[in-house]
Amino acid sequence: MRAVIEVFEGLHDARREARLEAMQRALVAFEAQTSQRSAVVGFNIFSLLDVGTDEVKHSAFLAWLLDAAAGHGQGALFLKTLLATCRPAIDLALPEQVHVQTEFAGVESIVDIVLYEAGAFVLYIENKTVSPAMPNQHDREFRDLQRLGETLGVPPAARFAIYLTPRGRRARGKSAQHWHCLAYRKLGA
């Protein structure tokens, strides 16, 4: 019986190795193909997924991408890219653990995505696909960001607000200068 088990384990290991080699060859071929062209013209993941302009679905997808522990296997790559693409760029040393939440309710507002680590940083992302901001929305969200930062013991210099829109519109209100602008088009590129 032991001999049968050993043969089975050997066959199983060989199949696993063959699958891994095939996956590696496919990845190498894919990388070679994508490196030959900078971008697929007109490709839009949200159209492919039939999400349209649904802000809540966009935010859920973005939150998944920004979560280093999510199943996409890219770690913090998406979050680092987002921070670098903002105007002005956000220079932030990311901790190992980052909490990501959508539809985060503060005292005065609900922000689309919040990322944080107690004592390290807080990042608010207000995501607009087509709808305009409500009156005083950015001011209310910024005050809630400050409250959350205080609660989590995050220094004021490590509290960030990002306004994500298709073309990188600027935030409005008294706190507008504290918001980093980000365009979907720039992030996609």
PDB file of N, CA, C and O in Angstrom, residues 51-120:
ATOM      1  N   VAL A  51     -20.692  47.461 -15.373  1.00  0.00           N
ATOM      2  CA  VAL A  51     -20.901  48.241 -14.158  1.00  0.00           C
ATOM      3  C   VAL A  51     -21.443  49.624 -14.496  1.00  0.00           C
ATOM      4  O   VAL A  51     -22.112  50.253 -13.695  1.00  0.00           O
ATOM      5  N   GLY A  52     -21.141  50.096 -15.703  1.00  0.00           N
ATOM      6  CA  GLY A  52     -21.583  51.432 -16.092  1.00  0.00           C
ATOM      7  C   GLY A  52     -20.942  52.490 -15.217  1.00  0.00           C
ATOM      8  O   GLY A  52     -19.742  52.454 -14.966  1.00  0.00           O
ATOM      9  N   THR A  53     -21.762  53.389 -14.712  1.00  0.00           N
ATOM     10  CA  THR A  53     -21.243  54.473 -13.868  1.00  0.00           C
ATOM     11  C   THR A  53     -21.689  54.322 -12.422  1.00  0.00           C
ATOM     12  O   THR A  53     -21.699  55.286 -11.669  1.00  0.00           O
ATOM     13  N   ASP A  54     -22.036  53.114 -12.022  1.00  0.00           N
ATOM     14  CA  ASP A  54     -22.496  52.856 -10.658  1.00  0.00           C
ATOM     15  C   ASP A  54     -21.349  53.118  -9.670  1.00  0.00           C
ATOM     16  O   ASP A  54     -20.406  52.347  -9.556  1.00  0.00           O
ATOM     17  N   GLU A  55     -21.469  54.238  -8.959  1.00  0.00           N
ATOM     18  CA  GLU A  55     -20.413  54.691  -8.054  1.00  0.00           C
ATOM     19  C   GLU A  55     -20.102  53.682  -6.947  1.00  0.00           C
ATOM     20  O   GLU A  55     -18.941  53.475  -6.589  1.00  0.00           O
ATOM     21  N   VAL A  56     -21.115  53.042  -6.412  1.00  0.00           N
ATOM     22  CA  VAL A  56     -20.915  52.081  -5.324  1.00  0.00           C
ATOM     23  C   VAL A  56     -20.132  50.863  -5.827  1.00  0.00           C
ATOM     24  O   VAL A  56     -19.210  50.390  -5.157  1.00  0.00           O
ATOM     25  N   LYS A  57     -20.454  50.375  -7.025  1.00  0.00           N
ATOM     26  CA  LYS A  57     -19.723  49.244  -7.590  1.00  0.00           C
ATOM     27  C   LYS A  57     -18.294  49.643  -7.949  1.00  0.00           C
ATOM     28  O   LYS A  57     -17.363  48.867  -7.738  1.00  0.00           O
ATOM     29  N   HIS A  58     -18.126  50.849  -8.507  1.00  0.00           N
ATOM     30  CA  HIS A  58     -16.774  51.337  -8.796  1.00  0.00           C
ATOM     31  C   HIS A  58     -15.951  51.369  -7.513  1.00  0.00           C
ATOM     32  O   HIS A  58     -14.794  50.932  -7.492  1.00  0.00           O
ATOM     33  N   SER A  59     -16.542  51.906  -6.460  1.00  0.00           N
ATOM     34  CA  SER A  59     -15.821  52.030  -5.184  1.00  0.00           C
ATOM     35  C   SER A  59     -15.472  50.665  -4.607  1.00  0.00           C
ATOM     36  O   SER A  59     -14.370  50.469  -4.082  1.00  0.00           O
ATOM     37  N   ALA A  60     -16.389  49.707  -4.712  1.00  0.00           N
ATOM     38  CA  ALA A  60     -16.117  48.356  -4.207  1.00  0.00           C
ATOM     39  C   ALA A  60     -14.956  47.728  -4.974  1.00  0.00           C
ATOM     40  O   ALA A  60     -14.063  47.110  -4.382  1.00  0.00           O
ATOM     41  N   PHE A  61     -14.949  47.910  -6.293  1.00  0.00           N
ATOM     42  CA  PHE A  61     -13.857  47.364  -7.112  1.00  0.00           C
ATOM     43  C   PHE A  61     -12.536  48.044  -6.761  1.00  0.00           C
ATOM     44  O   PHE A  61     -11.514  47.381  -6.576  1.00  0.00           O
ATOM     45  N   LEU A  62     -12.554  49.363  -6.638  1.00  0.00           N
ATOM     46  CA  LEU A  62     -11.337  50.093  -6.273  1.00  0.00           C
ATOM     47  C   LEU A  62     -10.834  49.679  -4.894  1.00  0.00           C
ATOM     48  O   LEU A  62      -9.628  49.511  -4.694  1.00  0.00           O
ATOM     49  N   ALA A  63     -11.741  49.532  -3.951  1.00  0.00           N
ATOM     50  CA  ALA A  63     -11.339  49.112  -2.601  1.00  0.00           C
ATOM     51  C   ALA A  63     -10.652  47.749  -2.649  1.00  0.00           C
ATOM     52  O   ALA A  63      -9.655  47.516  -1.967  1.00  0.00           O
ATOM     53  N   TRP A  64     -11.178  46.853  -3.466  1.00  0.00           N
ATOM     54  CA  TRP A  64     -10.559  45.537  -3.619  1.00  0.00           C
ATOM     55  C   TRP A  64      -9.148  45.680  -4.188  1.00  0.00           C
ATOM     56  O   TRP A  64      -8.203  45.049  -3.707  1.00  0.00           O
ATOM     57  N   LEU A  65      -8.991  46.522  -5.216  1.00  0.00           N
ATOM     58  CA  LEU A  65      -7.662  46.731  -5.795  1.00  0.00           C
ATOM     59  C   LEU A  65      -6.697  47.347  -4.785  1.00  0.00           C
ATOM     60  O   LEU A  65      -5.517  47.011  -4.760  1.00  0.00           O
ATOM     61  N   LEU A  66      -7.189  48.275  -3.958  1.00  0.00           N
ATOM     62  CA  LEU A  66      -6.336  48.998  -3.017  1.00  0.00           C
ATOM     63  C   LEU A  66      -5.988  48.183  -1.778  1.00  0.00           C
ATOM     64  O   LEU A  66      -5.081  48.554  -1.028  1.00  0.00           O
ATOM     65  N   ASP A  67      -6.684  47.088  -1.565  1.00  0.00           N
ATOM     66  CA  ASP A  67      -6.432  46.228  -0.409  1.00  0.00           C
ATOM     67  C   ASP A  67      -5.294  45.259  -0.749  1.00  0.00           C
ATOM     68  O   ASP A  67      -5.465  44.341  -1.550  1.00  0.00           O
ATOM     69  N   ALA A  68      -4.138  45.481  -0.155  1.00  0.00           N
ATOM     70  CA  ALA A  68      -2.952  44.663  -0.447  1.00  0.00           C
ATOM     71  C   ALA A  68      -3.180  43.187  -0.127  1.00  0.00           C
ATOM     72  O   ALA A  68      -2.542  42.316  -0.724  1.00  0.00           O
ATOM     73  N   ALA A  69      -4.093  42.895   0.791  1.00  0.00           N
ATOM     74  CA  ALA A  69      -4.347  41.511   1.196  1.00  0.00           C
ATOM     75  C   ALA A  69      -5.429  40.841   0.350  1.00  0.00           C
ATOM     76  O   ALA A  69      -5.736  39.674   0.558  1.00  0.00           O
ATOM     77  N   ALA A  70      -5.982  41.558  -0.630  1.00  0.00           N
ATOM     78  CA  ALA A  70      -7.048  40.994  -1.464  1.00  0.00           C
ATOM     79  C   ALA A  70      -6.497  39.928  -2.409  1.00  0.00           C
ATOM     80  O   ALA A  70      -5.289  39.789  -2.577  1.00  0.00           O
ATOM     81  N   GLY A  71      -7.390  39.214  -3.043  1.00  0.00           N
ATOM     82  CA  GLY A  71      -7.016  38.078  -3.878  1.00  0.00           C
ATOM     83  C   GLY A  71      -6.386  38.415  -5.218  1.00  0.00           C
ATOM     84  O   GLY A  71      -6.120  37.512  -5.995  1.00  0.00           O
ATOM     85  N   HIS A  72      -6.145  39.677  -5.530  1.00  0.00           N
ATOM     86  CA  HIS A  72      -5.554  40.008  -6.829  1.00  0.00           C
ATOM     87  C   HIS A  72      -4.063  39.678  -6.901  1.00  0.00           C
ATOM     88  O   HIS A  72      -3.486  39.614  -7.985  1.00  0.00           O
ATOM     89  N   GLY A  73      -3.425  39.461  -5.768  1.00  0.00           N
ATOM     90  CA  GLY A  73      -2.038  39.031  -5.755  1.00  0.00           C
ATOM     91  C   GLY A  73      -1.006  40.095  -6.089  1.00  0.00           C
ATOM     92  O   GLY A  73       0.155  39.775  -6.317  1.00  0.00           O
ATOM     93  N   GLN A  74      -1.400  41.359  -6.109  1.00  0.00           N
ATOM     94  CA  GLN A  74      -0.470  42.433  -6.463  1.00  0.00           C
ATOM     95  C   GLN A  74       0.028  43.211  -5.246  1.00  0.00           C
ATOM     96  O   GLN A  74       0.749  44.196  -5.405  1.00  0.00           O
ATOM     97  N   GLY A  75      -0.373  42.792  -4.057  1.00  0.00           N
ATOM     98  CA  GLY A  75       0.066  43.490  -2.849  1.00  0.00           C
ATOM     99  C   GLY A  75      -0.379  44.945  -2.879  1.00  0.00           C
ATOM    100  O   GLY A  75      -1.494  45.252  -3.273  1.00  0.00           O
ATOM    101  N   ALA A  76       0.515  45.832  -2.503  1.00  0.00           N
ATOM    102  CA  ALA A  76       0.198  47.266  -2.408  1.00  0.00           C
ATOM    103  C   ALA A  76       0.461  48.026  -3.708  1.00  0.00           C
ATOM    104  O   ALA A  76       0.428  49.253  -3.721  1.00  0.00           O
ATOM    105  N   LEU A  77       0.687  47.325  -4.811  1.00  0.00           N
ATOM    106  CA  LEU A  77       1.006  47.982  -6.084  1.00  0.00           C
ATOM    107  C   LEU A  77      -0.057  49.006  -6.490  1.00  0.00           C
ATOM    108  O   LEU A  77       0.270  50.132  -6.867  1.00  0.00           O
ATOM    109  N   PHE A  78      -1.333  48.647  -6.419  1.00  0.00           N
ATOM    110  CA  PHE A  78      -2.399  49.556  -6.836  1.00  0.00           C
ATOM    111  C   PHE A  78      -2.461  50.784  -5.931  1.00  0.00           C
ATOM    112  O   PHE A  78      -2.624  51.904  -6.409  1.00  0.00           O
ATOM    113  N   LEU A  79      -2.330  50.576  -4.635  1.00  0.00           N
ATOM    114  CA  LEU A  79      -2.362  51.695  -3.703  1.00  0.00           C
ATOM    115  C   LEU A  79      -1.178  52.624  -3.935  1.00  0.00           C
ATOM    116  O   LEU A  79      -1.330  53.852  -3.966  1.00  0.00           O
ATOM    117  N   LYS A  80       0.002  52.073  -4.121  1.00  0.00           N
ATOM    118  CA  LYS A  80       1.189  52.901  -4.387  1.00  0.00           C
ATOM    119  C   LYS A  80       1.008  53.705  -5.673  1.00  0.00           C
ATOM    120  O   LYS A  80       1.382  54.877  -5.740  1.00  0.00           O
ATOM    121  N   THR A  81       0.430  53.076  -6.696  1.00  0.00           N
ATOM    122  CA  THR A  81       0.193  53.763  -7.966  1.00  0.00           C
ATOM    123  C   THR A  81      -0.810  54.893  -7.784  1.00  0.00           C
ATOM    124  O   THR A  81      -0.609  55.997  -8.288  1.00  0.00           O
ATOM    125  N   LEU A  82      -1.878  54.625  -7.050  1.00  0.00           N
ATOM    126  CA  LEU A  82      -2.873  55.660  -6.794  1.00  0.00           C
ATOM    127  C   LEU A  82      -2.236  56.854  -6.078  1.00  0.00           C
ATOM    128  O   LEU A  82      -2.439  58.004  -6.480  1.00  0.00           O
ATOM    129  N   LEU A  83      -1.461  56.602  -5.048  1.00  0.00           N
ATOM    130  CA  LEU A  83      -0.827  57.687  -4.285  1.00  0.00           C
ATOM    131  C   LEU A  83       0.133  58.488  -5.155  1.00  0.00           C
ATOM    132  O   LEU A  83       0.198  59.721  -5.051  1.00  0.00           O
ATOM    133  N   ALA A  84       0.861  57.824  -6.026  1.00  0.00           N
ATOM    134  CA  ALA A  84       1.826  58.505  -6.896  1.00  0.00           C
ATOM    135  C   ALA A  84       1.146  59.294  -8.006  1.00  0.00           C
ATOM    136  O   ALA A  84       1.713  60.270  -8.510  1.00  0.00           O
ATOM    137  N   THR A  85      -0.071  58.901  -8.375  1.00  0.00           N
ATOM    138  CA  THR A  85      -0.773  59.541  -9.488  1.00  0.00           C
ATOM    139  C   THR A  85      -1.560  60.773  -9.050  1.00  0.00           C
ATOM    140  O   THR A  85      -1.916  61.610  -9.871  1.00  0.00           O
ATOM    141  N   CYS A  86      -1.821  60.911  -7.763  1.00  0.00           N
ATOM    142  CA  CYS A  86      -2.575  62.066  -7.255  1.00  0.00           C
ATOM    143  C   CYS A  86      -1.841  63.369  -7.576  1.00  0.00           C
ATOM    144  O   CYS A  86      -0.639  63.400  -7.745  1.00  0.00           O
ATOM    145  N   ARG A  87      -2.614  64.469  -7.633  1.00  0.00           N
ATOM    146  CA  ARG A  87      -2.043  65.812  -7.762  1.00  0.00           C
ATOM    147  C   ARG A  87      -2.353  66.567  -6.477  1.00  0.00           C
ATOM    148  O   ARG A  87      -3.536  66.785  -6.206  1.00  0.00           O
ATOM    149  N   PRO A  88      -1.421  66.977  -5.677  1.00  0.00           N
ATOM    150  CA  PRO A  88      -0.030  66.533  -5.709  1.00  0.00           C
ATOM    151  C   PRO A  88       0.077  65.085  -5.237  1.00  0.00           C
ATOM    152  O   PRO A  88      -0.810  64.572  -4.554  1.00  0.00           O
ATOM    153  N   ALA A  89       1.180  64.456  -5.601  1.00  0.00           N
ATOM    154  CA  ALA A  89       1.412  63.055  -5.225  1.00  0.00           C
ATOM    155  C   ALA A  89       1.479  62.934  -3.700  1.00  0.00           C
ATOM    156  O   ALA A  89       1.835  63.889  -3.008  1.00  0.00           O
ATOM    157  N   ILE A  90       1.120  61.782  -3.206  1.00  0.00           N
ATOM    158  CA  ILE A  90       1.142  61.525  -1.764  1.00  0.00           C
ATOM    159  C   ILE A  90       2.299  60.583  -1.475  1.00  0.00           C
ATOM    160  O   ILE A  90       2.342  59.459  -1.977  1.00  0.00           O
ATOM    161  N   ASP A  91       3.236  61.065  -0.680  1.00  0.00           N
ATOM    162  CA  ASP A  91       4.393  60.260  -0.283  1.00  0.00           C
ATOM    163  C   ASP A  91       4.072  59.648   1.075  1.00  0.00           C
ATOM    164  O   ASP A  91       4.006  60.351   2.077  1.00  0.00           O
ATOM    165  N   LEU A  92       3.853  58.346   1.089  1.00  0.00           N
ATOM    166  CA  LEU A  92       3.409  57.680   2.305  1.00  0.00           C
ATOM    167  C   LEU A  92       4.066  56.310   2.408  1.00  0.00           C
ATOM    168  O   LEU A  92       3.968  55.500   1.485  1.00  0.00           O
ATOM    169  N   ALA A  93       4.748  56.076   3.512  1.00  0.00           N
ATOM    170  CA  ALA A  93       5.298  54.745   3.781  1.00  0.00           C
ATOM    171  C   ALA A  93       4.148  53.882   4.283  1.00  0.00           C
ATOM    172  O   ALA A  93       3.549  54.171   5.318  1.00  0.00           O
ATOM    173  N   LEU A  94       3.826  52.857   3.535  1.00  0.00           N
ATOM    174  CA  LEU A  94       2.677  52.025   3.877  1.00  0.00           C
ATOM    175  C   LEU A  94       3.059  50.949   4.887  1.00  0.00           C
ATOM    176  O   LEU A  94       4.055  50.251   4.708  1.00  0.00           O
ATOM    177  N   PRO A  95       2.260  50.807   5.941  1.00  0.00           N
ATOM    178  CA  PRO A  95       2.513  49.725   6.902  1.00  0.00           C
ATOM    179  C   PRO A  95       2.108  48.384   6.300  1.00  0.00           C
ATOM    180  O   PRO A  95       1.470  48.320   5.256  1.00  0.00           O
ATOM    181  N   GLU A  96       2.472  47.315   6.974  1.00  0.00           N
ATOM    182  CA  GLU A  96       2.121  45.971   6.506  1.00  0.00           C
ATOM    183  C   GLU A  96       0.603  45.785   6.446  1.00  0.00           C
ATOM    184  O   GLU A  96       0.078  45.245   5.504  1.00  0.00           O
ATOM    185  N   GLN A  97      -0.075  46.238   7.470  1.00  0.00           N
ATOM    186  CA  GLN A  97      -1.518  46.062   7.591  1.00  0.00           C
ATOM    187  C   GLN A  97      -2.229  47.363   7.252  1.00  0.00           C
ATOM    188  O   GLN A  97      -1.893  48.412   7.804  1.00  0.00           O
ATOM    189  N   VAL A  98      -3.172  47.305   6.343  1.00  0.00           N
ATOM    190  CA  VAL A  98      -3.971  48.467   5.986  1.00  0.00           C
ATOM    191  C   VAL A  98      -5.436  48.047   5.987  1.00  0.00           C
ATOM    192  O   VAL A  98      -5.795  47.058   5.354  1.00  0.00           O
ATOM    193  N   HIS A  99      -6.259  48.773   6.698  1.00  0.00           N
ATOM    194  CA  HIS A  99      -7.696  48.497   6.719  1.00  0.00           C
ATOM    195  C   HIS A  99      -8.357  49.259   5.580  1.00  0.00           C
ATOM    196  O   HIS A  99      -8.061  50.434   5.369  1.00  0.00           O
ATOM    197  N   VAL A 100      -9.253  48.590   4.860  1.00  0.00           N
ATOM    198  CA  VAL A 100      -9.950  49.196   3.732  1.00  0.00           C
ATOM    199  C   VAL A 100     -11.439  49.002   3.954  1.00  0.00           C
ATOM    200  O   VAL A 100     -11.885  47.898   4.264  1.00  0.00           O
ATOM    201  N   GLN A 101     -12.204  50.082   3.787  1.00  0.00           N
ATOM    202  CA  GLN A 101     -13.647  49.994   3.993  1.00  0.00           C
ATOM    203  C   GLN A 101     -14.351  50.912   3.001  1.00  0.00           C
ATOM    204  O   GLN A 101     -13.882  52.017   2.725  1.00  0.00           O
ATOM    205  N   THR A 102     -15.476  50.463   2.487  1.00  0.00           N
ATOM    206  CA  THR A 102     -16.297  51.295   1.607  1.00  0.00           C
ATOM    207  C   THR A 102     -17.487  51.838   2.388  1.00  0.00           C
ATOM    208  O   THR A 102     -17.866  51.292   3.432  1.00  0.00           O
ATOM    209  N   GLU A 103     -18.046  52.912   1.843  1.00  0.00           N
ATOM    210  CA  GLU A 103     -19.231  53.549   2.441  1.00  0.00           C
ATOM    211  C   GLU A 103     -19.026  53.788   3.940  1.00  0.00           C
ATOM    212  O   GLU A 103     -19.844  53.402   4.768  1.00  0.00           O
ATOM    213  N   PHE A 104     -17.930  54.436   4.270  1.00  0.00           N
ATOM    214  CA  PHE A 104     -17.555  54.689   5.662  1.00  0.00           C
ATOM    215  C   PHE A 104     -18.331  55.888   6.207  1.00  0.00           C
ATOM    216  O   PHE A 104     -18.234  56.995   5.675  1.00  0.00           O
ATOM    217  N   ALA A 105     -19.096  55.675   7.260  1.00  0.00           N
ATOM    218  CA  ALA A 105     -19.930  56.729   7.841  1.00  0.00           C
ATOM    219  C   ALA A 105     -19.188  57.455   8.955  1.00  0.00           C
ATOM    220  O   ALA A 105     -18.767  56.842   9.934  1.00  0.00           O
ATOM    221  N   GLY A 106     -19.037  58.761   8.766  1.00  0.00           N
ATOM    222  CA  GLY A 106     -18.489  59.617   9.807  1.00  0.00           C
ATOM    223  C   GLY A 106     -19.627  60.314  10.536  1.00  0.00           C
ATOM    224  O   GLY A 106     -20.794  59.910  10.419  1.00  0.00           O
ATOM    225  N   VAL A 107     -19.328  61.380  11.236  1.00  0.00           N
ATOM    226  CA  VAL A 107     -20.350  62.133  11.964  1.00  0.00           C
ATOM    227  C   VAL A 107     -21.230  62.923  10.995  1.00  0.00           C
ATOM    228  O   VAL A 107     -22.441  62.979  11.148  1.00  0.00           O
ATOM    229  N   GLU A 108     -20.602  63.514   9.969  1.00  0.00           N
ATOM    230  CA  GLU A 108     -21.321  64.396   9.052  1.00  0.00           C
ATOM    231  C   GLU A 108     -21.483  63.855   7.637  1.00  0.00           C
ATOM    232  O   GLU A 108     -22.197  64.449   6.832  1.00  0.00           O
ATOM    233  N   SER A 109     -20.804  62.774   7.307  1.00  0.00           N
ATOM    234  CA  SER A 109     -20.790  62.342   5.909  1.00  0.00           C
ATOM    235  C   SER A 109     -20.539  60.847   5.791  1.00  0.00           C
ATOM    236  O   SER A 109     -20.205  60.182   6.766  1.00  0.00           O
ATOM    237  N   ILE A 110     -20.691  60.371   4.579  1.00  0.00           N
ATOM    238  CA  ILE A 110     -20.308  59.002   4.224  1.00  0.00           C
ATOM    239  C   ILE A 110     -19.329  59.129   3.063  1.00  0.00           C
ATOM    240  O   ILE A 110     -19.647  59.702   2.025  1.00  0.00           O
ATOM    241  N   VAL A 111     -18.124  58.622   3.263  1.00  0.00           N
ATOM    242  CA  VAL A 111     -17.111  58.684   2.212  1.00  0.00           C
ATOM    243  C   VAL A 111     -17.067  57.339   1.506  1.00  0.00           C
ATOM    244  O   VAL A 111     -17.357  56.293   2.112  1.00  0.00           O
ATOM    245  N   ASP A 112     -16.718  57.351   0.224  1.00  0.00           N
ATOM    246  CA  ASP A 112     -16.780  56.136  -0.584  1.00  0.00           C
ATOM    247  C   ASP A 112     -15.782  55.068  -0.154  1.00  0.00           C
ATOM    248  O   ASP A 112     -16.131  53.894  -0.062  1.00  0.00           O
ATOM    249  N   ILE A 113     -14.533  55.455   0.087  1.00  0.00           N
ATOM    250  CA  ILE A 113     -13.512  54.490   0.495  1.00  0.00           C
ATOM    251  C   ILE A 113     -12.636  55.135   1.566  1.00  0.00           C
ATOM    252  O   ILE A 113     -12.242  56.291   1.428  1.00  0.00           O
ATOM    253  N   VAL A 114     -12.336  54.384   2.607  1.00  0.00           N
ATOM    254  CA  VAL A 114     -11.363  54.842   3.603  1.00  0.00           C
ATOM    255  C   VAL A 114     -10.329  53.734   3.790  1.00  0.00           C
ATOM    256  O   VAL A 114     -10.670  52.549   3.797  1.00  0.00           O
ATOM    257  N   LEU A 115      -9.079  54.150   3.859  1.00  0.00           N
ATOM    258  CA  LEU A 115      -7.976  53.245   4.159  1.00  0.00           C
ATOM    259  C   LEU A 115      -7.267  53.817   5.373  1.00  0.00           C
ATOM    260  O   LEU A 115      -7.075  55.031   5.452  1.00  0.00           O
ATOM    261  N   TYR A 116      -6.876  52.954   6.304  1.00  0.00           N
ATOM    262  CA  TYR A 116      -6.229  53.488   7.506  1.00  0.00           C
ATOM    263  C   TYR A 116      -5.442  52.414   8.230  1.00  0.00           C
ATOM    264  O   TYR A 116      -5.663  51.224   8.039  1.00  0.00           O
ATOM    265  N   GLU A 117      -4.553  52.882   9.055  1.00  0.00           N
ATOM    266  CA  GLU A 117      -3.874  52.063  10.048  1.00  0.00           C
ATOM    267  C   GLU A 117      -3.667  52.969  11.250  1.00  0.00           C
ATOM    268  O   GLU A 117      -3.089  54.061  11.123  1.00  0.00           O
ATOM    269  N   ALA A 118      -4.166  52.557  12.399  1.00  0.00           N
ATOM    270  CA  ALA A 118      -4.081  53.366  13.617  1.00  0.00           C
ATOM    271  C   ALA A 118      -2.647  53.820  13.856  1.00  0.00           C
ATOM    272  O   ALA A 118      -1.708  53.028  13.757  1.00  0.00           O
ATOM    273  N   GLY A 119      -2.497  55.097  14.146  1.00  0.00           N
ATOM    274  CA  GLY A 119      -1.198  55.673  14.442  1.00  0.00           C
ATOM    275  C   GLY A 119      -0.345  55.959  13.224  1.00  0.00           C
ATOM    276  O   GLY A 119       0.680  56.629  13.328  1.00  0.00           O
ATOM    277  N   ALA A 120      -0.735  55.446  12.041  1.00  0.00           N
ATOM    278  CA  ALA A 120       0.105  55.589  10.845  1.00  0.00           C
ATOM    279  C   ALA A 120      -0.468  56.567   9.816  1.00  0.00           C
ATOM    280  O   ALA A 120       0.185  57.536   9.451  1.00  0.00           O
TER     281      ALA A 120
END
